[in-house]
Amino acid sequence: MYKRILKTFAAAVMITAITGTTVFADDVNTLKNSKNQAQNELDQLEDQLAYLLTEMDKLELDMANKSAEIDQATSDLAVAEVVQKQQYDDMKLRIKYMYEDQSASISDVFFTSANMGEVLNKAEYMQQVYDYDRSKLQEMADTASSIAELKAKLESDKAQLEKDEEELTNKQALLYTTIEEKKNEISDWETKINDAVKKAALATATKSYTSYQIPTQANNNSSVASGIVSLAYSFIGTPYVSGGSSPRGFDCSGFTSYLFAQYGIGLSRSSSAQIYGGSPVGSLSEALPGDIICYPGHVGLYVGGGMMIHASVPGDYVKLSSVNIGMSIIGIRRYW
């Protein structure tokens, strides 16, 4: 009867641990989904920023060209006004000599002309000069007016470009602020995910403890550590096998648990639980060959010099690589 009660109690504890682990796993997935959504939003914001920067470059070039056009129009207008004034002064001078003293001019026309035909020819010439002066003056007035209108339009265009630039600058500032906020949000999600992963690992470790797998404490036996590292090197090139824990193939925690088992050291089979066994190592600078480097959902054997040997990912193999694999180190444990 006592044994039956004990078994029932153990089963209840086991079920509770498994259920708790599932709940933590669901929490991690929910947090990861939220982080992925935030990352997608960040990607869209950065795409908008890239487009905006392209538009601002184009606008800057347009403004430079418009300023050059305004400068040229201003120069042309000044030249036209000078020529117009000179032609006006020339016309006034001709009028003074040709039309100011009409009696003398008419007398000259009659007395110096041999016949009426010559008189008419001279009068027609005087009219042509007058018409020429008026047409040229009108032409210059029209040119000056046209240039002035062009300059006014160019200045209006430039004012609109400046307004567009101000709007784009405000949008750019808003995007930078929003992107920074979104990055902070993603960082918060990463922190929450890491916390949830640790909780899930703790739940797994609790389940392992319920299964009578008590974490091994370190004895600081450097010869054992050296032997484990040498053994790890001998397995470089062994294929990655999901769930594998033998020389035929390893996954990450199968590899580390196998290595230590050869020296009589028992490790949990779960990578998330291995972070709770042995003794903690404060930082990577304090790590020694033979320590286990723990990541969210992954472990590797530290061999010194910032390097580790680990069963990488499906489709890959056991290999030597840097500890910087694109994931945050969440713990370092010493079992030897």
mmCIF file of N, CA, C and O in Angstrom, residues 212-312:
data_model
loop_
_atom_site.group_PDB
_atom_site.id
_atom_site.type_symbol
_atom_site.label_atom_id
_atom_site.label_comp_id
_atom_site.label_asym_id
_atom_site.label_seq_id
_atom_site.Cartn_x
_atom_site.Cartn_y
_atom_site.Cartn_z
ATOM 1 N N TYR A 212 15.275 11.387 -10.503
ATOM 2 C CA TYR A 212 16.429 10.937 -9.724
ATOM 3 C C TYR A 212 17.757 11.170 -10.437
ATOM 4 O O TYR A 212 18.693 10.382 -10.333
ATOM 5 N N GLN A 213 17.832 12.304 -11.239
ATOM 6 C CA GLN A 213 19.098 12.692 -11.858
ATOM 7 C C GLN A 213 19.598 13.927 -11.106
ATOM 8 O O GLN A 213 19.208 15.048 -11.394
ATOM 9 N N ILE A 214 20.392 13.702 -10.109
ATOM 10 C CA ILE A 214 20.887 14.790 -9.270
ATOM 11 C C ILE A 214 22.095 15.436 -9.943
ATOM 12 O O ILE A 214 23.029 14.738 -10.338
ATOM 13 N N PRO A 215 22.107 16.793 -10.156
ATOM 14 C CA PRO A 215 23.233 17.458 -10.807
ATOM 15 C C PRO A 215 24.548 17.168 -10.091
ATOM 16 O O PRO A 215 24.618 17.153 -8.867
ATOM 17 N N THR A 216 25.575 16.945 -10.886
ATOM 18 C CA THR A 216 26.899 16.642 -10.348
ATOM 19 C C THR A 216 27.620 17.933 -9.968
ATOM 20 O O THR A 216 27.565 18.917 -10.690
ATOM 21 N N GLN A 217 28.263 17.939 -8.838
ATOM 22 C CA GLN A 217 29.041 19.103 -8.412
ATOM 23 C C GLN A 217 30.498 18.947 -8.860
ATOM 24 O O GLN A 217 31.021 17.844 -8.967
ATOM 25 N N ALA A 218 31.150 20.070 -9.124
ATOM 26 C CA ALA A 218 32.534 20.043 -9.607
ATOM 27 C C ALA A 218 33.501 19.691 -8.481
ATOM 28 O O ALA A 218 33.312 20.089 -7.333
ATOM 29 N N ASN A 219 34.565 18.951 -8.836
ATOM 30 C CA ASN A 219 35.623 18.604 -7.882
ATOM 31 C C ASN A 219 36.940 19.288 -8.216
ATOM 32 O O ASN A 219 37.956 19.032 -7.578
ATOM 33 N N ASN A 220 36.925 20.133 -9.269
ATOM 34 C CA ASN A 220 38.134 20.850 -9.708
ATOM 35 C C ASN A 220 39.294 19.913 -10.003
ATOM 36 O O ASN A 220 40.427 20.123 -9.568
ATOM 37 N N ASN A 221 39.009 18.863 -10.764
ATOM 38 C CA ASN A 221 40.023 17.888 -11.172
ATOM 39 C C ASN A 221 40.474 18.239 -12.586
ATOM 40 O O ASN A 221 39.848 17.861 -13.574
ATOM 41 N N SER A 222 41.573 18.968 -12.698
ATOM 42 C CA SER A 222 42.028 19.458 -14.001
ATOM 43 C C SER A 222 42.437 18.332 -14.941
ATOM 44 O O SER A 222 42.338 18.466 -16.162
ATOM 45 N N SER A 223 42.899 17.209 -14.407
ATOM 46 C CA SER A 223 43.284 16.092 -15.273
ATOM 47 C C SER A 223 42.053 15.513 -15.971
ATOM 48 O O SER A 223 42.111 15.099 -17.136
ATOM 49 N N VAL A 224 40.929 15.493 -15.244
ATOM 50 C CA VAL A 224 39.681 15.031 -15.855
ATOM 51 C C VAL A 224 39.269 16.000 -16.967
ATOM 52 O O VAL A 224 38.888 15.579 -18.063
ATOM 53 N N ALA A 225 39.380 17.295 -16.692
ATOM 54 C CA ALA A 225 39.028 18.300 -17.705
ATOM 55 C C ALA A 225 39.881 18.135 -18.948
ATOM 56 O O ALA A 225 39.386 18.197 -20.074
ATOM 57 N N SER A 226 41.187 17.907 -18.753
ATOM 58 C CA SER A 226 42.093 17.725 -19.884
ATOM 59 C C SER A 226 41.708 16.506 -20.704
ATOM 60 O O SER A 226 41.710 16.532 -21.935
ATOM 61 N N GLY A 227 41.340 15.416 -20.010
ATOM 62 C CA GLY A 227 40.951 14.194 -20.714
ATOM 63 C C GLY A 227 39.668 14.403 -21.503
ATOM 64 O O GLY A 227 39.540 13.906 -22.644
ATOM 65 N N ILE A 228 38.715 15.123 -20.937
ATOM 66 C CA ILE A 228 37.444 15.383 -21.622
ATOM 67 C C ILE A 228 37.678 16.219 -22.875
ATOM 68 O O ILE A 228 37.104 15.945 -23.942
ATOM 69 N N VAL A 229 38.549 17.230 -22.782
ATOM 70 C CA VAL A 229 38.844 18.074 -23.940
ATOM 71 C C VAL A 229 39.507 17.251 -25.042
ATOM 72 O O VAL A 229 39.155 17.361 -26.227
ATOM 73 N N SER A 230 40.477 16.398 -24.660
ATOM 74 C CA SER A 230 41.155 15.547 -25.660
ATOM 75 C C SER A 230 40.157 14.622 -26.343
ATOM 76 O O SER A 230 40.207 14.410 -27.563
ATOM 77 N N LEU A 231 39.239 14.062 -25.560
ATOM 78 C CA LEU A 231 38.224 13.176 -26.122
ATOM 79 C C LEU A 231 37.327 13.944 -27.092
ATOM 80 O O LEU A 231 36.963 13.430 -28.158
ATOM 81 N N ALA A 232 36.981 15.170 -26.734
ATOM 82 C CA ALA A 232 36.126 15.987 -27.598
ATOM 83 C C ALA A 232 36.780 16.220 -28.957
ATOM 84 O O ALA A 232 36.126 16.139 -30.001
ATOM 85 N N TYR A 233 38.085 16.506 -28.940
ATOM 86 C CA TYR A 233 38.802 16.708 -30.204
ATOM 87 C C TYR A 233 38.721 15.471 -31.091
ATOM 88 O O TYR A 233 38.662 15.586 -32.326
ATOM 89 N N SER A 234 38.711 14.301 -30.482
ATOM 90 C CA SER A 234 38.707 13.058 -31.272
ATOM 91 C C SER A 234 37.394 12.856 -32.015
ATOM 92 O O SER A 234 37.329 12.066 -32.958
ATOM 93 N N PHE A 235 36.331 13.565 -31.604
ATOM 94 C CA PHE A 235 35.034 13.390 -32.247
ATOM 95 C C PHE A 235 34.717 14.477 -33.271
ATOM 96 O O PHE A 235 33.613 14.497 -33.825
ATOM 97 N N ILE A 236 35.668 15.358 -33.522
ATOM 98 C CA ILE A 236 35.426 16.402 -34.537
ATOM 99 C C ILE A 236 35.152 15.726 -35.888
ATOM 100 O O ILE A 236 35.884 14.840 -36.311
ATOM 101 N N GLY A 237 34.091 16.154 -36.536
ATOM 102 C CA GLY A 237 33.687 15.564 -37.811
ATOM 103 C C GLY A 237 32.546 14.567 -37.680
ATOM 104 O O GLY A 237 31.968 14.149 -38.683
ATOM 105 N N THR A 238 32.218 14.162 -36.432
ATOM 106 C CA THR A 238 31.094 13.247 -36.217
ATOM 107 C C THR A 238 29.800 13.961 -36.589
ATOM 108 O O THR A 238 29.588 15.115 -36.214
ATOM 109 N N PRO A 239 28.914 13.316 -37.339
ATOM 110 C CA PRO A 239 27.700 13.999 -37.803
ATOM 111 C C PRO A 239 26.759 14.389 -36.669
ATOM 112 O O PRO A 239 26.715 13.726 -35.631
ATOM 113 N N TYR A 240 26.032 15.463 -36.894
ATOM 114 C CA TYR A 240 24.975 15.860 -35.964
ATOM 115 C C TYR A 240 23.776 14.949 -36.182
ATOM 116 O O TYR A 240 23.316 14.762 -37.311
ATOM 117 N N VAL A 241 23.260 14.390 -35.108
ATOM 118 C CA VAL A 241 22.061 13.554 -35.167
ATOM 119 C C VAL A 241 21.119 14.022 -34.068
ATOM 120 O O VAL A 241 21.505 14.049 -32.885
ATOM 121 N N SER A 242 19.928 14.432 -34.425
ATOM 122 C CA SER A 242 18.961 14.882 -33.425
ATOM 123 C C SER A 242 18.680 13.761 -32.439
ATOM 124 O O SER A 242 18.331 12.648 -32.833
ATOM 125 N N GLY A 243 18.855 14.044 -31.154
ATOM 126 C CA GLY A 243 18.651 13.037 -30.112
ATOM 127 C C GLY A 243 19.825 12.094 -29.948
ATOM 128 O O GLY A 243 19.794 11.195 -29.102
ATOM 129 N N GLY A 244 20.900 12.308 -30.738
ATOM 130 C CA GLY A 244 22.046 11.404 -30.692
ATOM 131 C C GLY A 244 22.943 11.634 -29.491
ATOM 132 O O GLY A 244 23.193 12.781 -29.106
ATOM 133 N N SER A 245 23.443 10.560 -28.910
ATOM 134 C CA SER A 245 24.354 10.680 -27.759
ATOM 135 C C SER A 245 25.388 9.560 -27.789
ATOM 136 O O SER A 245 25.770 9.016 -26.758
ATOM 137 N N SER A 246 25.845 9.201 -29.000
ATOM 138 C CA SER A 246 26.855 8.146 -29.157
ATOM 139 C C SER A 246 27.774 8.531 -30.297
ATOM 140 O O SER A 246 27.462 9.447 -31.077
ATOM 141 N N PRO A 247 28.912 7.860 -30.416
ATOM 142 C CA PRO A 247 29.857 8.188 -31.487
ATOM 143 C C PRO A 247 29.271 8.058 -32.895
ATOM 144 O O PRO A 247 29.879 8.536 -33.861
ATOM 145 N N ARG A 248 28.103 7.423 -33.033
ATOM 146 C CA ARG A 248 27.458 7.369 -34.352
ATOM 147 C C ARG A 248 26.894 8.732 -34.736
ATOM 148 O O ARG A 248 26.664 8.995 -35.915
ATOM 149 N N GLY A 249 26.645 9.567 -33.742
ATOM 150 C CA GLY A 249 26.099 10.903 -34.002
ATOM 151 C C GLY A 249 25.628 11.542 -32.711
ATOM 152 O O GLY A 249 25.148 10.849 -31.804
ATOM 153 N N PHE A 250 25.783 12.855 -32.625
ATOM 154 C CA PHE A 250 25.424 13.583 -31.400
ATOM 155 C C PHE A 250 24.532 14.769 -31.727
ATOM 156 O O PHE A 250 24.622 15.363 -32.813
ATOM 157 N N ASP A 251 23.701 15.140 -30.735
ATOM 158 C CA ASP A 251 23.202 16.511 -30.710
ATOM 159 C C ASP A 251 24.015 17.234 -29.642
ATOM 160 O O ASP A 251 24.913 16.637 -29.033
ATOM 161 N N CYS A 252 23.718 18.511 -29.393
ATOM 162 C CA CYS A 252 24.625 19.303 -28.548
ATOM 163 C C CYS A 252 24.729 18.751 -27.121
ATOM 164 O O CYS A 252 25.834 18.537 -26.597
ATOM 165 N N SER A 253 23.596 18.492 -26.468
ATOM 166 C CA SER A 253 23.653 18.008 -25.085
ATOM 167 C C SER A 253 24.029 16.532 -25.020
ATOM 168 O O SER A 253 24.641 16.083 -24.041
ATOM 169 N N GLY A 254 23.693 15.786 -26.085
ATOM 170 C CA GLY A 254 24.120 14.386 -26.150
ATOM 171 C C GLY A 254 25.632 14.281 -26.199
ATOM 172 O O GLY A 254 26.235 13.372 -25.606
ATOM 173 N N PHE A 255 26.255 15.240 -26.897
ATOM 174 C CA PHE A 255 27.709 15.252 -27.023
ATOM 175 C C PHE A 255 28.369 15.532 -25.670
ATOM 176 O O PHE A 255 29.264 14.796 -25.225
ATOM 177 N N THR A 256 27.923 16.595 -24.995
ATOM 178 C CA THR A 256 28.560 16.943 -23.712
ATOM 179 C C THR A 256 28.284 15.871 -22.645
ATOM 180 O O THR A 256 29.192 15.513 -21.870
ATOM 181 N N SER A 257 27.060 15.350 -22.602
ATOM 182 C CA SER A 257 26.749 14.328 -21.583
ATOM 183 C C SER A 257 27.547 13.049 -21.832
ATOM 184 O O SER A 257 28.005 12.391 -20.887
ATOM 185 N N TYR A 258 27.778 12.706 -23.114
ATOM 186 C CA TYR A 258 28.576 11.528 -23.444
ATOM 187 C C TYR A 258 30.021 11.719 -22.995
ATOM 188 O O TYR A 258 30.626 10.820 -22.398
ATOM 189 N N LEU A 259 30.593 12.895 -23.282
ATOM 190 C CA LEU A 259 31.986 13.150 -22.921
ATOM 191 C C LEU A 259 32.202 12.982 -21.419
ATOM 192 O O LEU A 259 33.143 12.291 -20.975
ATOM 193 N N PHE A 260 31.345 13.595 -20.627
ATOM 194 C CA PHE A 260 31.527 13.553 -19.177
ATOM 195 C C PHE A 260 31.209 12.164 -18.611
ATOM 196 O O PHE A 260 31.811 11.742 -17.612
ATOM 197 N N ALA A 261 30.270 11.451 -19.263
ATOM 198 C CA ALA A 261 29.922 10.105 -18.788
ATOM 199 C C ALA A 261 31.119 9.170 -18.871
ATOM 200 O O ALA A 261 31.255 8.239 -18.054
ATOM 201 N N GLN A 262 32.029 9.417 -19.837
ATOM 202 C CA GLN A 262 33.214 8.557 -19.987
ATOM 203 C C GLN A 262 34.170 8.717 -18.809
ATOM 204 O O GLN A 262 35.083 7.901 -18.615
ATOM 205 N N TYR A 263 33.961 9.771 -18.017
ATOM 206 C CA TYR A 263 34.788 9.986 -16.831
ATOM 207 C C TYR A 263 33.969 9.873 -15.554
ATOM 208 O O TYR A 263 34.354 10.397 -14.505
ATOM 209 N N GLY A 264 32.808 9.225 -15.702
ATOM 210 C CA GLY A 264 31.977 8.949 -14.539
ATOM 211 C C GLY A 264 31.234 10.144 -13.995
ATOM 212 O O GLY A 264 30.808 10.145 -12.830
ATOM 213 N N ILE A 265 31.073 11.183 -14.812
ATOM 214 C CA ILE A 265 30.363 12.386 -14.371
ATOM 215 C C ILE A 265 29.013 12.422 -15.066
ATOM 216 O O ILE A 265 28.930 12.437 -16.303
ATOM 217 N N GLY A 266 27.941 12.435 -14.283
ATOM 218 C CA GLY A 266 26.603 12.423 -14.863
ATOM 219 C C GLY A 266 26.065 13.824 -15.115
ATOM 220 O O GLY A 266 26.052 14.668 -14.225
ATOM 221 N N LEU A 267 25.665 14.078 -16.353
ATOM 222 C CA LEU A 267 25.042 15.344 -16.735
ATOM 223 C C LEU A 267 23.604 15.084 -17.163
ATOM 224 O O LEU A 267 23.300 14.009 -17.690
ATOM 225 N N SER A 268 22.745 16.048 -16.944
ATOM 226 C CA SER A 268 21.388 15.945 -17.481
ATOM 227 C C SER A 268 21.472 15.847 -18.995
ATOM 228 O O SER A 268 22.362 16.422 -19.626
ATOM 229 N N ARG A 269 20.548 15.155 -19.587
ATOM 230 C CA ARG A 269 20.550 14.972 -21.039
ATOM 231 C C ARG A 269 20.044 16.225 -21.770
ATOM 232 O O ARG A 269 20.225 16.369 -22.974
ATOM 233 N N SER A 270 19.432 17.137 -21.049
ATOM 234 C CA SER A 270 18.851 18.332 -21.664
ATOM 235 C C SER A 270 19.824 19.508 -21.613
ATOM 236 O O SER A 270 20.435 19.775 -20.581
ATOM 237 N N SER A 271 19.959 20.208 -22.737
ATOM 238 C CA SER A 271 20.858 21.376 -22.767
ATOM 239 C C SER A 271 20.369 22.465 -21.818
ATOM 240 O O SER A 271 21.177 23.145 -21.173
ATOM 241 N N SER A 272 19.043 22.627 -21.710
ATOM 242 C CA SER A 272 18.523 23.670 -20.833
ATOM 243 C C SER A 272 18.706 23.331 -19.359
ATOM 244 O O SER A 272 18.706 24.215 -18.502
ATOM 245 N N ALA A 273 18.884 22.024 -19.045
ATOM 246 C CA ALA A 273 19.090 21.624 -17.651
ATOM 247 C C ALA A 273 20.570 21.625 -17.273
ATOM 248 O O ALA A 273 20.910 21.743 -16.095
ATOM 249 N N GLN A 274 21.463 21.505 -18.256
ATOM 250 C CA GLN A 274 22.896 21.449 -17.942
ATOM 251 C C GLN A 274 23.402 22.750 -17.329
ATOM 252 O O GLN A 274 24.446 22.773 -16.676
ATOM 253 N N ILE A 275 22.641 23.845 -17.523
ATOM 254 C CA ILE A 275 23.052 25.120 -16.937
ATOM 255 C C ILE A 275 22.873 25.140 -15.423
ATOM 256 O O ILE A 275 23.392 26.016 -14.726
ATOM 257 N N TYR A 276 22.163 24.138 -14.868
ATOM 258 C CA TYR A 276 21.916 24.111 -13.425
ATOM 259 C C TYR A 276 22.770 23.088 -12.694
ATOM 260 O O TYR A 276 22.665 22.954 -11.486
ATOM 261 N N GLY A 277 23.610 22.366 -13.402
ATOM 262 C CA GLY A 277 24.479 21.387 -12.745
ATOM 263 C C GLY A 277 25.874 21.940 -12.531
ATOM 264 O O GLY A 277 26.207 23.050 -12.944
ATOM 265 N N GLY A 278 26.728 21.152 -11.884
ATOM 266 C CA GLY A 278 28.110 21.568 -11.670
ATOM 267 C C GLY A 278 28.190 22.818 -10.816
ATOM 268 O O GLY A 278 27.364 23.072 -9.954
ATOM 269 N N SER A 279 29.219 23.634 -11.093
ATOM 270 C CA SER A 279 29.419 24.880 -10.365
ATOM 271 C C SER A 279 29.435 26.035 -11.356
ATOM 272 O O SER A 279 29.955 25.903 -12.465
ATOM 273 N N PRO A 280 28.888 27.173 -10.983
ATOM 274 C CA PRO A 280 28.847 28.309 -11.907
ATOM 275 C C PRO A 280 30.217 28.950 -12.110
ATOM 276 O O PRO A 280 31.020 29.003 -11.190
ATOM 277 N N VAL A 281 30.452 29.425 -13.316
ATOM 278 C CA VAL A 281 31.657 30.194 -13.643
ATOM 279 C C VAL A 281 31.195 31.613 -13.962
ATOM 280 O O VAL A 281 30.261 31.816 -14.753
ATOM 281 N N GLY A 282 31.839 32.591 -13.337
ATOM 282 C CA GLY A 282 31.340 33.958 -13.389
ATOM 283 C C GLY A 282 31.267 34.585 -14.768
ATOM 284 O O GLY A 282 30.301 35.253 -15.103
ATOM 285 N N SER A 283 32.289 34.372 -15.594
ATOM 286 C CA SER A 283 32.325 35.024 -16.908
ATOM 287 C C SER A 283 33.209 34.215 -17.849
ATOM 288 O O SER A 283 33.939 33.312 -17.432
ATOM 289 N N LEU A 284 33.165 34.574 -19.128
ATOM 290 C CA LEU A 284 33.973 33.875 -20.119
ATOM 291 C C LEU A 284 35.462 34.032 -19.836
ATOM 292 O O LEU A 284 36.252 33.114 -20.087
ATOM 293 N N SER A 285 35.853 35.165 -19.286
ATOM 294 C CA SER A 285 37.270 35.380 -18.979
ATOM 295 C C SER A 285 37.756 34.440 -17.871
ATOM 296 O O SER A 285 38.959 34.200 -17.736
ATOM 297 N N GLU A 286 36.818 33.899 -17.081
ATOM 298 C CA GLU A 286 37.179 32.975 -16.010
ATOM 299 C C GLU A 286 37.024 31.521 -16.433
ATOM 300 O O GLU A 286 37.379 30.612 -15.667
ATOM 301 N N ALA A 287 36.490 31.284 -17.635
ATOM 302 C CA ALA A 287 36.244 29.907 -18.090
ATOM 303 C C ALA A 287 37.566 29.179 -18.341
ATOM 304 O O ALA A 287 38.573 29.782 -18.759
ATOM 305 N N LEU A 288 37.559 27.857 -18.098
ATOM 306 C CA LEU A 288 38.725 27.007 -18.337
ATOM 307 C C LEU A 288 38.333 25.877 -19.275
ATOM 308 O O LEU A 288 37.150 25.515 -19.371
ATOM 309 N N PRO A 289 39.324 25.308 -19.996
ATOM 310 C CA PRO A 289 39.023 24.169 -20.856
ATOM 311 C C PRO A 289 38.320 23.064 -20.068
ATOM 312 O O PRO A 289 38.753 22.700 -18.974
ATOM 313 N N GLY A 290 37.212 22.571 -20.636
ATOM 314 C CA GLY A 290 36.426 21.548 -19.966
ATOM 315 C C GLY A 290 35.120 22.090 -19.405
ATOM 316 O O GLY A 290 34.232 21.312 -19.026
ATOM 317 N N ASP A 291 34.974 23.423 -19.332
ATOM 318 C CA ASP A 291 33.717 24.011 -18.887
ATOM 319 C C ASP A 291 32.673 23.909 -19.998
ATOM 320 O O ASP A 291 33.015 23.796 -21.183
ATOM 321 N N ILE A 292 31.425 23.980 -19.613
ATOM 322 C CA ILE A 292 30.334 23.925 -20.586
ATOM 323 C C ILE A 292 29.774 25.330 -20.777
ATOM 324 O O ILE A 292 29.408 26.004 -19.817
ATOM 325 N N ILE A 293 29.738 25.767 -22.037
ATOM 326 C CA ILE A 293 29.178 27.066 -22.392
ATOM 327 C C ILE A 293 27.698 26.846 -22.728
ATOM 328 O O ILE A 293 27.373 26.021 -23.583
ATOM 329 N N CYS A 294 26.819 27.594 -22.072
ATOM 330 C CA CYS A 294 25.376 27.397 -22.234
ATOM 331 C C CYS A 294 24.741 28.591 -22.951
ATOM 332 O O CYS A 294 24.996 29.744 -22.610
ATOM 333 N N TYR A 295 23.913 28.260 -23.941
ATOM 334 C CA TYR A 295 23.136 29.241 -24.684
ATOM 335 C C TYR A 295 21.663 28.867 -24.558
ATOM 336 O O TYR A 295 21.341 27.779 -24.081
ATOM 337 N N PRO A 296 20.766 29.738 -25.016
ATOM 338 C CA PRO A 296 19.363 29.332 -25.043
ATOM 339 C C PRO A 296 19.179 28.137 -25.985
ATOM 340 O O PRO A 296 19.309 28.264 -27.201
ATOM 341 N N GLY A 297 18.958 26.942 -25.410
ATOM 342 C CA GLY A 297 18.722 25.753 -26.222
ATOM 343 C C GLY A 297 19.954 25.126 -26.832
ATOM 344 O O GLY A 297 19.838 24.288 -27.739
ATOM 345 N N HIS A 298 21.150 25.480 -26.356
ATOM 346 C CA HIS A 298 22.370 24.927 -26.955
ATOM 347 C C HIS A 298 23.499 24.921 -25.927
ATOM 348 O O HIS A 298 23.540 25.770 -25.025
ATOM 349 N N VAL A 299 24.436 23.958 -26.048
ATOM 350 C CA VAL A 299 25.623 23.887 -25.193
ATOM 351 C C VAL A 299 26.832 23.474 -26.019
ATOM 352 O O VAL A 299 26.701 22.871 -27.089
ATOM 353 N N GLY A 300 28.009 23.820 -25.524
ATOM 354 C CA GLY A 300 29.253 23.417 -26.164
ATOM 355 C C GLY A 300 30.343 23.265 -25.119
ATOM 356 O O GLY A 300 30.243 23.822 -24.014
ATOM 357 N N LEU A 301 31.411 22.536 -25.443
ATOM 358 C CA LEU A 301 32.522 22.311 -24.513
ATOM 359 C C LEU A 301 33.620 23.334 -24.789
ATOM 360 O O LEU A 301 34.191 23.371 -25.886
ATOM 361 N N TYR A 302 33.918 24.150 -23.788
ATOM 362 C CA TYR A 302 34.957 25.158 -23.929
ATOM 363 C C TYR A 302 36.331 24.495 -23.942
ATOM 364 O O TYR A 302 36.627 23.627 -23.118
ATOM 365 N N VAL A 303 37.201 24.924 -24.907
ATOM 366 C CA VAL A 303 38.535 24.341 -25.009
ATOM 367 C C VAL A 303 39.624 25.402 -24.856
ATOM 368 O O VAL A 303 40.801 25.109 -25.038
ATOM 369 N N GLY A 304 39.232 26.639 -24.527
ATOM 370 C CA GLY A 304 40.205 27.707 -24.318
ATOM 371 C C GLY A 304 40.320 28.630 -25.513
ATOM 372 O O GLY A 304 39.917 28.283 -26.633
ATOM 373 N N GLY A 305 40.877 29.815 -25.256
ATOM 374 C CA GLY A 305 41.117 30.772 -26.344
ATOM 375 C C GLY A 305 39.862 31.261 -27.022
ATOM 376 O O GLY A 305 39.906 31.632 -28.205
ATOM 377 N N GLY A 306 38.733 31.278 -26.312
ATOM 378 C CA GLY A 306 37.479 31.734 -26.913
ATOM 379 C C GLY A 306 36.887 30.742 -27.888
ATOM 380 O O GLY A 306 36.012 31.105 -28.680
ATOM 381 N N MET A 307 37.336 29.482 -27.840
ATOM 382 C CA MET A 307 36.869 28.445 -28.770
ATOM 383 C C MET A 307 36.144 27.343 -28.002
ATOM 384 O O MET A 307 36.365 27.137 -26.799
ATOM 385 N N MET A 308 35.305 26.628 -28.719
ATOM 386 C CA MET A 308 34.610 25.484 -28.126
ATOM 387 C C MET A 308 34.423 24.402 -29.176
ATOM 388 O O MET A 308 34.511 24.655 -30.392
ATOM 389 N N ILE A 309 34.157 23.188 -28.707
ATOM 390 C CA ILE A 309 33.786 22.080 -29.592
ATOM 391 C C ILE A 309 32.336 21.757 -29.278
ATOM 392 O O ILE A 309 31.962 21.597 -28.114
ATOM 393 N N HIS A 310 31.521 21.690 -30.339
ATOM 394 C CA HIS A 310 30.101 21.438 -30.096
ATOM 395 C C HIS A 310 29.476 20.731 -31.303
ATOM 396 O O HIS A 310 29.991 20.815 -32.426
ATOM 397 N N ALA A 311 28.383 20.018 -31.021
ATOM 398 C CA ALA A 311 27.570 19.466 -32.105
ATOM 399 C C ALA A 311 26.672 20.593 -32.569
ATOM 400 O O ALA A 311 25.768 21.024 -31.836
ATOM 401 N N SER A 312 26.936 21.108 -33.747
ATOM 402 C CA SER A 312 26.392 22.393 -34.160
ATOM 403 C C SER A 312 24.878 22.379 -34.377
ATOM 404 O O SER A 312 24.105 22.652 -33.466
#
